[in-house]
Short mmCIF file of C-alpha atoms and ligand atoms in Angstrom, two decimals:
data_model
loop_
_atom_site.label_atom_id
_atom_site.label_comp_id
_atom_site.label_asym_id
_atom_site.label_seq_id
_atom_site.Cartn_x
_atom_site.Cartn_y
_atom_site.Cartn_z
CA MET A 1 0.00 0.00 0.00
CA LEU A 2 1.35 3.40 -0.98
CA HIS A 3 0.62 6.55 0.97
CA TYR A 4 1.07 9.94 -0.63
CA CYS A 5 1.97 13.26 0.90
CA VAL A 6 -1.21 15.28 1.48
CA ARG A 7 0.49 18.38 0.14
CA CYS A 8 2.64 17.24 -2.81
CA VAL A 9 2.35 14.00 -4.82
CA MET A 10 5.29 12.00 -3.47
CA PRO A 11 4.70 8.46 -2.15
CA ASP A 12 6.15 7.00 1.04
CA SER A 13 7.94 4.36 -1.05
CA LYS A 14 10.64 6.90 -1.88
CA PRO A 15 13.79 5.99 0.05
CA ASP A 16 14.50 8.40 2.91
CA LEU A 17 11.19 10.23 2.50
CA ARG A 18 9.45 10.48 5.87
CA PHE A 19 5.96 11.65 6.73
CA ASP A 20 4.89 13.46 9.88
CA GLU A 21 1.64 12.90 11.81
CA SER A 22 -0.16 15.39 9.52
CA GLY A 23 0.75 13.33 6.49
CA VAL A 24 3.20 15.90 5.12
CA CYS A 25 6.50 14.67 3.71
CA ASN A 26 9.86 15.96 4.86
CA ALA A 27 10.64 17.46 1.42
CA CYS A 28 7.61 19.72 1.90
CA ARG A 29 8.66 20.46 5.51
CA ASN A 30 12.21 21.24 4.35
CA PHE A 31 10.79 23.68 1.84
CA GLU A 32 8.74 25.40 4.56
CA ARG A 33 11.93 25.86 6.55
CA ARG A 34 13.67 27.28 3.49
CA GLU A 35 10.89 29.82 3.05
CA LYS A 36 11.62 31.10 6.56
CA ALA A 37 15.38 31.21 6.03
CA ASP A 38 17.20 34.52 6.35
CA TRP A 39 18.42 34.65 2.75
CA ALA A 40 20.17 37.98 3.18
CA ALA A 41 22.24 36.49 6.00
CA ARG A 42 22.99 33.36 3.99
CA ARG A 43 24.09 35.45 1.04
CA ARG A 44 26.43 37.42 3.30
CA GLU A 45 27.79 34.13 4.58
CA LEU A 46 28.42 33.04 1.00
CA GLU A 47 30.14 36.35 0.16
CA GLU A 48 32.33 35.91 3.21
CA ILE A 49 33.33 32.36 2.23
CA LEU A 50 34.01 33.35 -1.39
CA SER A 51 36.14 36.30 -0.28
CA ARG A 52 38.41 33.83 1.50
CA TYR A 53 38.89 31.78 -1.67
CA ARG A 54 38.85 34.51 -4.35
CA ARG A 55 42.24 34.84 -6.02
CA HIS A 56 43.93 37.37 -8.29
CA ASP A 57 47.16 35.50 -8.85
CA ASN A 58 46.78 33.61 -12.10
CA HIS A 59 44.82 30.70 -10.63
CA TRP A 60 41.23 29.49 -10.63
CA ASP A 61 39.47 30.05 -7.33
CA CYS A 62 36.68 27.50 -7.58
CA VAL A 63 35.61 24.40 -9.49
CA VAL A 64 32.01 24.32 -10.73
CA PRO A 65 30.83 20.84 -11.75
CA VAL A 66 28.70 21.37 -14.85
CA SER A 67 26.48 19.09 -16.87
CA GLY A 68 25.62 22.05 -19.08
CA GLY A 69 22.02 22.01 -17.86
CA LYS A 70 19.89 24.71 -16.28
CA ASP A 71 21.36 24.41 -12.78
CA SER A 72 25.00 24.37 -13.78
CA THR A 73 24.49 27.27 -16.19
CA TYR A 74 22.95 29.16 -13.26
CA GLN A 75 25.82 28.22 -10.92
CA VAL A 76 28.43 29.49 -13.39
CA LEU A 77 26.49 32.71 -13.97
CA ARG A 78 26.24 33.39 -10.23
CA MET A 79 29.95 32.71 -9.70
CA LEU A 80 30.88 35.07 -12.53
CA GLN A 81 28.52 37.72 -11.13
CA MET A 82 30.22 37.34 -7.76
CA GLU A 83 33.56 37.96 -9.44
CA MET A 84 34.92 34.48 -9.02
CA HIS A 85 37.21 32.88 -11.58
CA PRO A 86 35.75 29.38 -11.94
CA LEU A 87 37.05 26.30 -13.67
CA ALA A 88 34.00 24.49 -15.05
CA VAL A 89 34.29 20.69 -15.07
CA THR A 90 32.13 18.24 -16.97
CA ALA A 91 32.04 14.51 -16.42
CA THR A 92 30.73 13.37 -19.80
CA THR A 93 27.36 11.66 -19.52
CA CYS A 94 27.01 8.00 -20.43
CA ASP A 95 25.15 8.65 -23.69
CA GLU A 96 25.58 12.31 -24.48
CA SER A 97 22.80 13.95 -26.49
CA ALA A 98 23.23 16.61 -29.16
CA ILE A 99 21.26 19.14 -27.12
CA GLY A 100 23.40 18.38 -24.07
CA ARG A 101 26.52 18.98 -26.16
CA ALA A 102 25.13 22.28 -27.45
CA ASN A 103 24.35 23.40 -23.90
CA ILE A 104 27.89 22.68 -22.72
CA ASP A 105 29.23 24.76 -25.61
CA ASN A 106 26.81 27.50 -24.62
CA LEU A 107 27.97 27.35 -21.02
CA LYS A 108 31.59 27.86 -22.08
CA ARG A 109 30.55 31.00 -23.93
CA LEU A 110 29.36 32.51 -20.64
CA GLY A 111 33.07 33.10 -20.29
CA VAL A 112 34.69 30.25 -18.38
CA ASP A 113 37.57 27.86 -18.77
CA HIS A 114 36.22 24.34 -19.05
CA VAL A 115 37.61 20.84 -18.83
CA GLN A 116 35.68 17.77 -19.83
CA PHE A 117 36.63 14.33 -18.59
CA SER A 118 35.34 11.38 -20.59
CA PRO A 119 35.82 7.96 -18.98
CA ASN A 120 36.70 4.95 -21.14
CA PRO A 121 33.47 4.13 -23.02
CA ASN A 122 34.11 0.38 -23.00
CA VAL A 123 34.47 0.31 -19.22
CA ARG A 124 31.47 2.56 -18.88
CA ALA A 125 29.27 0.26 -20.99
CA LYS A 126 30.21 -2.62 -18.69
CA LEU A 127 29.35 -0.49 -15.66
CA ASN A 128 26.00 0.48 -17.21
CA ARG A 129 25.27 -3.19 -17.66
CA ILE A 130 26.38 -4.13 -14.14
CA GLY A 131 24.41 -1.23 -12.67
CA LEU A 132 21.27 -2.17 -14.56
CA THR A 133 21.40 -5.92 -13.91
CA GLN A 134 22.63 -5.82 -10.29
CA VAL A 135 21.01 -2.77 -8.71
CA GLY A 136 18.49 -1.71 -11.36
CA ASP A 137 20.24 1.54 -12.20
CA ILE A 138 21.80 2.02 -15.63
CA SER A 139 23.08 5.42 -14.47
CA TRP A 140 25.12 4.03 -11.57
CA PRO A 141 28.50 4.91 -13.15
CA GLU A 142 27.33 8.40 -14.07
CA HIS A 143 26.02 9.13 -10.61
CA VAL A 144 29.36 8.11 -9.15
CA ALA A 145 31.44 9.99 -11.74
CA ILE A 146 29.58 13.30 -11.43
CA PHE A 147 30.87 13.39 -7.84
CA THR A 148 34.30 11.82 -8.17
CA ILE A 149 35.52 13.57 -11.34
CA PRO A 150 35.03 17.18 -10.18
CA VAL A 151 36.73 16.32 -6.88
CA ARG A 152 39.61 14.63 -8.71
CA THR A 153 39.88 17.70 -10.96
CA ALA A 154 39.94 20.02 -7.94
CA VAL A 155 42.83 18.01 -6.54
CA ALA A 156 44.65 17.82 -9.88
CA TYR A 157 44.41 21.57 -10.53
CA GLU A 158 44.83 22.44 -6.85
CA VAL A 159 41.58 24.39 -6.58
CA PRO A 160 40.22 23.90 -3.06
CA LEU A 161 36.64 25.18 -3.40
CA ILE A 162 33.94 23.23 -5.26
CA ILE A 163 30.57 24.91 -5.89
CA TRP A 164 27.85 22.25 -6.11
CA GLY A 165 24.22 23.08 -6.90
CA GLU A 166 21.42 21.89 -4.68
CA ASN A 167 21.58 19.38 -1.91
CA SER A 168 19.31 16.66 -3.32
CA GLN A 169 18.53 15.52 0.20
CA ASP A 170 16.98 18.90 0.88
CA GLU A 171 14.71 19.43 -2.10
CA TYR A 172 13.78 15.79 -2.53
CA GLY A 173 13.67 14.80 1.12
CA GLY A 174 16.17 13.01 3.29
CA PRO A 175 17.33 12.66 6.87
CA ALA A 176 17.12 16.04 8.61
CA ALA A 177 20.82 16.22 9.33
CA ALA A 178 21.67 15.67 5.67
CA ALA A 179 19.08 18.18 4.49
CA GLU A 180 20.61 20.93 6.60
CA SER A 181 24.07 20.18 5.31
CA ARG A 182 25.86 22.79 3.26
CA VAL A 183 28.96 20.77 2.50
CA LEU A 184 29.42 17.76 0.29
CA ASP A 185 32.09 15.39 1.46
CA ARG A 186 32.99 11.76 1.09
CA ARG A 187 30.50 10.76 3.76
CA TRP A 188 27.62 12.53 1.96
CA LEU A 189 28.63 10.90 -1.30
CA GLU A 190 28.77 7.42 0.13
CA GLU A 191 25.46 7.83 1.90
CA PHE A 192 23.38 9.72 -0.68
CA GLY A 193 25.32 9.83 -3.93
CA GLY A 194 23.26 7.11 -5.58
CA LEU A 195 25.56 4.19 -4.86
CA LEU A 196 22.69 1.80 -3.95
CA GLY A 197 24.91 -0.57 -2.04
CA LEU A 198 27.12 -1.30 -5.06
CA ARG A 199 30.58 -0.06 -4.15
CA VAL A 200 33.40 0.70 -6.53
CA SER A 201 35.57 -1.69 -4.53
CA ASP A 202 33.14 -4.53 -5.39
CA LEU A 203 33.73 -4.19 -9.13
CA PRO A 204 37.18 -5.57 -10.00
CA GLY A 205 36.72 -9.04 -11.43
CA MET A 206 33.19 -8.40 -12.72
CA GLU A 207 32.92 -8.44 -16.54
CA GLY A 208 36.72 -8.53 -16.67
CA LEU A 209 37.12 -5.15 -14.95
CA ARG A 210 40.47 -4.34 -13.38
CA VAL A 211 41.25 -1.92 -10.55
CA ASN A 212 42.94 0.37 -13.11
CA ASP A 213 39.73 0.67 -15.10
CA LEU A 214 37.99 2.33 -12.20
CA VAL A 215 40.18 5.37 -11.54
CA PRO A 216 37.52 7.90 -12.66
CA TYR A 217 34.99 6.32 -10.29
CA SER A 218 37.25 6.44 -7.27
CA TYR A 219 37.33 9.28 -4.79
CA PRO A 220 40.77 10.89 -4.32
CA THR A 221 42.74 9.85 -1.25
CA ASN A 222 42.20 11.67 2.03
CA GLU A 223 45.82 12.77 1.92
CA SER A 224 45.43 14.51 -1.45
CA LEU A 225 42.16 16.12 -0.37
CA GLN A 226 43.82 17.48 2.75
CA ARG A 227 46.88 18.67 0.86
CA VAL A 228 44.74 20.84 -1.44
CA GLY A 229 42.17 21.58 1.27
CA VAL A 230 39.23 20.57 -0.90
CA THR A 231 35.83 21.59 0.42
CA GLY A 232 32.48 21.56 -1.36
CA LEU A 233 29.53 23.91 -0.87
CA PHE A 234 25.91 23.52 -1.92
CA LEU A 235 24.97 26.83 -3.57
CA GLY A 236 21.33 25.90 -2.91
CA TYR A 237 21.96 26.40 0.80
CA PHE A 238 23.04 30.01 0.32
CA LEU A 239 20.72 31.19 -2.44
CA PRO A 240 16.99 30.48 -2.88
CA TRP A 241 16.93 27.50 -5.24
CA ASP A 242 14.21 26.94 -7.82
CA GLY A 243 14.95 24.74 -10.83
CA TYR A 244 12.32 26.50 -12.91
CA VAL A 245 13.78 29.92 -12.16
CA ASN A 246 17.23 28.56 -12.94
CA ALA A 247 15.88 27.33 -16.28
CA LEU A 248 14.42 30.74 -17.12
CA VAL A 249 17.67 32.48 -16.20
CA ALA A 250 19.74 29.91 -18.12
CA GLN A 251 17.50 30.21 -21.20
CA SER A 252 18.02 33.95 -21.26
CA HIS A 253 21.72 33.07 -21.48
CA GLY A 254 21.38 30.66 -24.37
CA LEU A 255 20.34 27.34 -22.79
CA ARG A 256 18.43 25.26 -25.33
CA THR A 257 15.37 23.27 -24.31
CA PHE A 258 13.87 20.19 -25.94
CA ASP A 259 11.29 20.85 -28.67
CA ARG A 260 8.58 19.01 -26.71
CA THR A 261 7.97 17.54 -23.25
CA VAL A 262 10.80 15.14 -22.46
CA GLU A 263 9.57 11.53 -22.45
CA GLY A 264 8.63 10.43 -18.90
CA SER A 265 9.07 13.97 -17.62
CA ALA A 266 6.56 16.80 -17.37
CA VAL A 267 8.74 19.61 -18.74
CA ASN A 268 11.21 20.35 -21.53
CA TYR A 269 13.94 22.18 -19.65
CA GLU A 270 15.86 19.57 -17.65
CA ASN A 271 17.67 16.23 -17.93
CA LEU A 272 18.55 16.90 -21.56
CA ASP A 273 22.10 15.58 -21.61
CA ASN A 274 21.90 11.78 -21.54
CA HIS A 275 19.79 9.37 -23.58
CA GLN A 276 19.96 6.77 -20.78
CA THR A 277 18.06 8.97 -18.33
CA GLY A 278 14.71 7.63 -19.54
CA ILE A 279 15.75 4.14 -18.46
CA HIS A 280 17.05 5.43 -15.13
CA ASP A 281 13.76 7.19 -14.39
CA TYR A 282 11.69 4.21 -15.52
CA PHE A 283 13.42 1.95 -13.02
CA LYS A 284 12.58 4.40 -10.25
CA TYR A 285 8.96 3.94 -11.27
CA LEU A 286 9.24 0.14 -11.31
CA LYS A 287 10.85 0.03 -7.86
CA PHE A 288 8.97 2.79 -6.07
CA GLY A 289 5.90 3.62 -8.14
CA PHE A 290 6.79 7.17 -9.07
CA GLY A 291 8.73 8.76 -11.91
CA ARG A 292 10.31 12.07 -12.83
CA ALA A 293 6.96 13.78 -13.42
CA SER A 294 6.10 13.22 -9.72
CA ASP A 295 9.32 14.92 -8.65
CA ILE A 296 8.77 17.88 -10.96
CA ALA A 297 5.08 18.30 -10.18
CA SER A 298 5.90 18.23 -6.45
CA LEU A 299 8.50 20.98 -6.84
CA HIS A 300 5.90 23.19 -8.50
CA VAL A 301 3.21 22.36 -5.92
CA ARG A 302 5.54 23.37 -3.06
CA ARG A 303 6.20 26.70 -4.73
CA GLY A 304 2.50 27.39 -5.21
CA ARG A 305 2.58 27.20 -9.00
CA LEU A 306 0.44 24.07 -9.31
CA SER A 307 -2.54 22.77 -7.37
CA ARG A 308 -2.30 19.26 -5.99
CA SER A 309 -5.15 18.03 -8.22
CA ASP A 310 -3.48 19.38 -11.37
CA ALA A 311 -0.26 17.76 -10.21
CA VAL A 312 -2.08 14.42 -9.91
CA ASP A 313 -3.32 14.76 -13.51
CA ILE A 314 0.21 15.53 -14.69
CA VAL A 315 1.62 12.51 -12.85
CA LEU A 316 -1.02 10.14 -14.22
CA HIS A 317 -0.42 11.42 -17.73
CA HIS A 318 3.39 11.32 -17.82
CA ASP A 319 4.79 8.96 -15.19
CA GLY A 320 5.84 5.40 -15.82
CA LYS A 321 5.56 5.02 -19.58
CA PHE A 322 7.82 2.32 -21.00
CA PRO A 323 10.89 4.26 -22.22
CA TRP A 324 10.64 3.49 -25.96
CA THR A 325 12.53 6.70 -26.69
CA TYR A 326 14.36 9.35 -24.71
CA LEU A 327 15.22 12.72 -26.24
CA GLY A 328 14.11 11.14 -29.49
CA LYS A 329 16.58 8.22 -29.45
CA SER A 330 15.13 4.71 -29.57
CA ILE A 331 15.72 2.29 -26.73
CA GLU A 332 17.27 -0.24 -29.14
CA GLU A 333 19.95 2.31 -30.01
CA THR A 334 20.47 3.24 -26.37
CA LEU A 335 20.90 -0.40 -25.31
CA ARG A 336 23.26 -1.32 -28.17
CA PRO A 337 26.52 -0.35 -26.41
CA LEU A 338 25.41 -2.52 -23.48
CA ASP A 339 25.00 -5.44 -25.90
CA MET A 340 21.45 -5.82 -24.63
CA SER A 341 18.26 -6.70 -26.51
CA ILE A 342 14.80 -5.36 -25.69
CA ASP A 343 13.77 -8.83 -24.48
CA GLU A 344 16.63 -8.97 -22.03
CA PHE A 345 15.86 -5.42 -20.95
CA VAL A 346 12.20 -6.26 -20.31
CA SER A 347 13.15 -9.29 -18.24
CA ILE A 348 15.42 -7.08 -16.10
CA CYS A 349 12.57 -4.59 -15.75
CA ASP A 350 10.26 -7.36 -14.53
CA ARG A 351 12.84 -8.57 -12.05
CA PHE A 352 13.14 -5.11 -10.47
CA THR A 353 9.40 -4.32 -10.56
CA ASN A 354 7.79 -4.11 -7.13
CA LYS A 355 4.88 -6.49 -7.75
CA LYS A 356 2.88 -4.97 -4.89
CA LEU A 357 2.59 -1.67 -6.76
CA PHE A 358 1.22 -2.93 -10.08
CA GLU A 359 -1.66 -5.11 -11.30
CA ILE A 360 -0.91 -8.79 -11.81
CA ASP A 361 -3.13 -11.32 -13.55
CA ALA A 362 -4.44 -14.67 -12.26
CA ARG A 363 -1.19 -16.38 -13.26
CA GLY A 364 0.86 -13.87 -11.29
CA GLN A 365 2.15 -12.08 -14.40
CA LEU A 366 2.41 -8.30 -14.58
CA VAL A 367 -0.44 -6.78 -16.58
CA LYS A 368 0.82 -4.63 -19.47
CA ASP A 369 -0.88 -2.78 -22.28
CA TYR A 370 0.13 -3.10 -25.93
CA ARG A 371 2.86 -0.47 -25.39
CA GLY A 372 4.38 -2.45 -22.52
CA ASN A 373 3.07 -0.07 -19.85
CA LEU A 374 2.21 -1.41 -16.41
CA VAL A 375 -1.05 -0.70 -14.60
CA ARG A 376 -0.56 1.14 -11.34
CA ARG A 377 -2.48 -0.03 -8.27
CA TYR A 378 -2.15 3.24 -6.38
CA ARG A 379 -2.44 6.85 -7.37
CA PRO A 380 -1.77 10.09 -5.54
ZN1 LIG B 401 5.20 16.52 0.25
#
């Protein structure tokens, strides 16, 4: 049985999402707290921190991890406005889209130096396959690399300050201590960085992987972090954070959006950089009964831009469709580097589907329509 937040549309099946006695989820409660925050004081605190790191001696003063999307475009803009000299760092996505590429090029033209690190594609395809078959997450390597690569780059270029975007535990709900956090460190990464119990140290030996293959997915040593003094901040702690506002700001600085609603999403302005994201989001639906549209609709409900009943309609319309395409690329094409057929993919889907959340027939088989879509048993 799923219970939904009485305010937004998130279900209690979401890991780390807690509900209080009024039936309100902690992501909604966190947002209430943010509304009461003293943003002027937080901005002064940010200015004070930046002033300690700002340099005028032929050196970058911060690393900004950038996917090229709305949030990273916004982060770079804010750092430039605050007279920082950032080094933008991209960990290439697992299946980079043309629009994602164009948005990275646009981000560079804001006026920043940029490095892009692209892990070995053969190793990555094996990791996609291991992630999908073992923990039901094709994006496992990407979610590790977007944390490890910027930190490795900060160490390599000796830039101590890393400017992250939002703390996902805050906006999406997580343990209170983590939601209040304004720093991202190894402990945060290991606990919340999407590792799902599959550790990098488990991988050597699987699919012929060697320790050497996994350098980009490994966090730097404590010694090297201490030598450079690497520390990471969540910009979303210091500045009011609204993905939609970030998208509007980024678009006015050249960010391109998709020409229609992104498949499985409810909007056209985010998650535009990786064709595998549709599969990632679909597995969230299979495991927990909600997809990306639920996340997005909930963000808008909390900010008063959407009523709960309209959010429910949006969720029922968009969430949980079988990911035949993502950003226009067919699933056959997306699975090809993994050496995986649709049949094998569907059998993995079925294995990770929480059978309590979807209709099953008299023989115990999942009920699907002619497009392969499941039938949900619960709705917000
Ligand atoms: Zn809620």
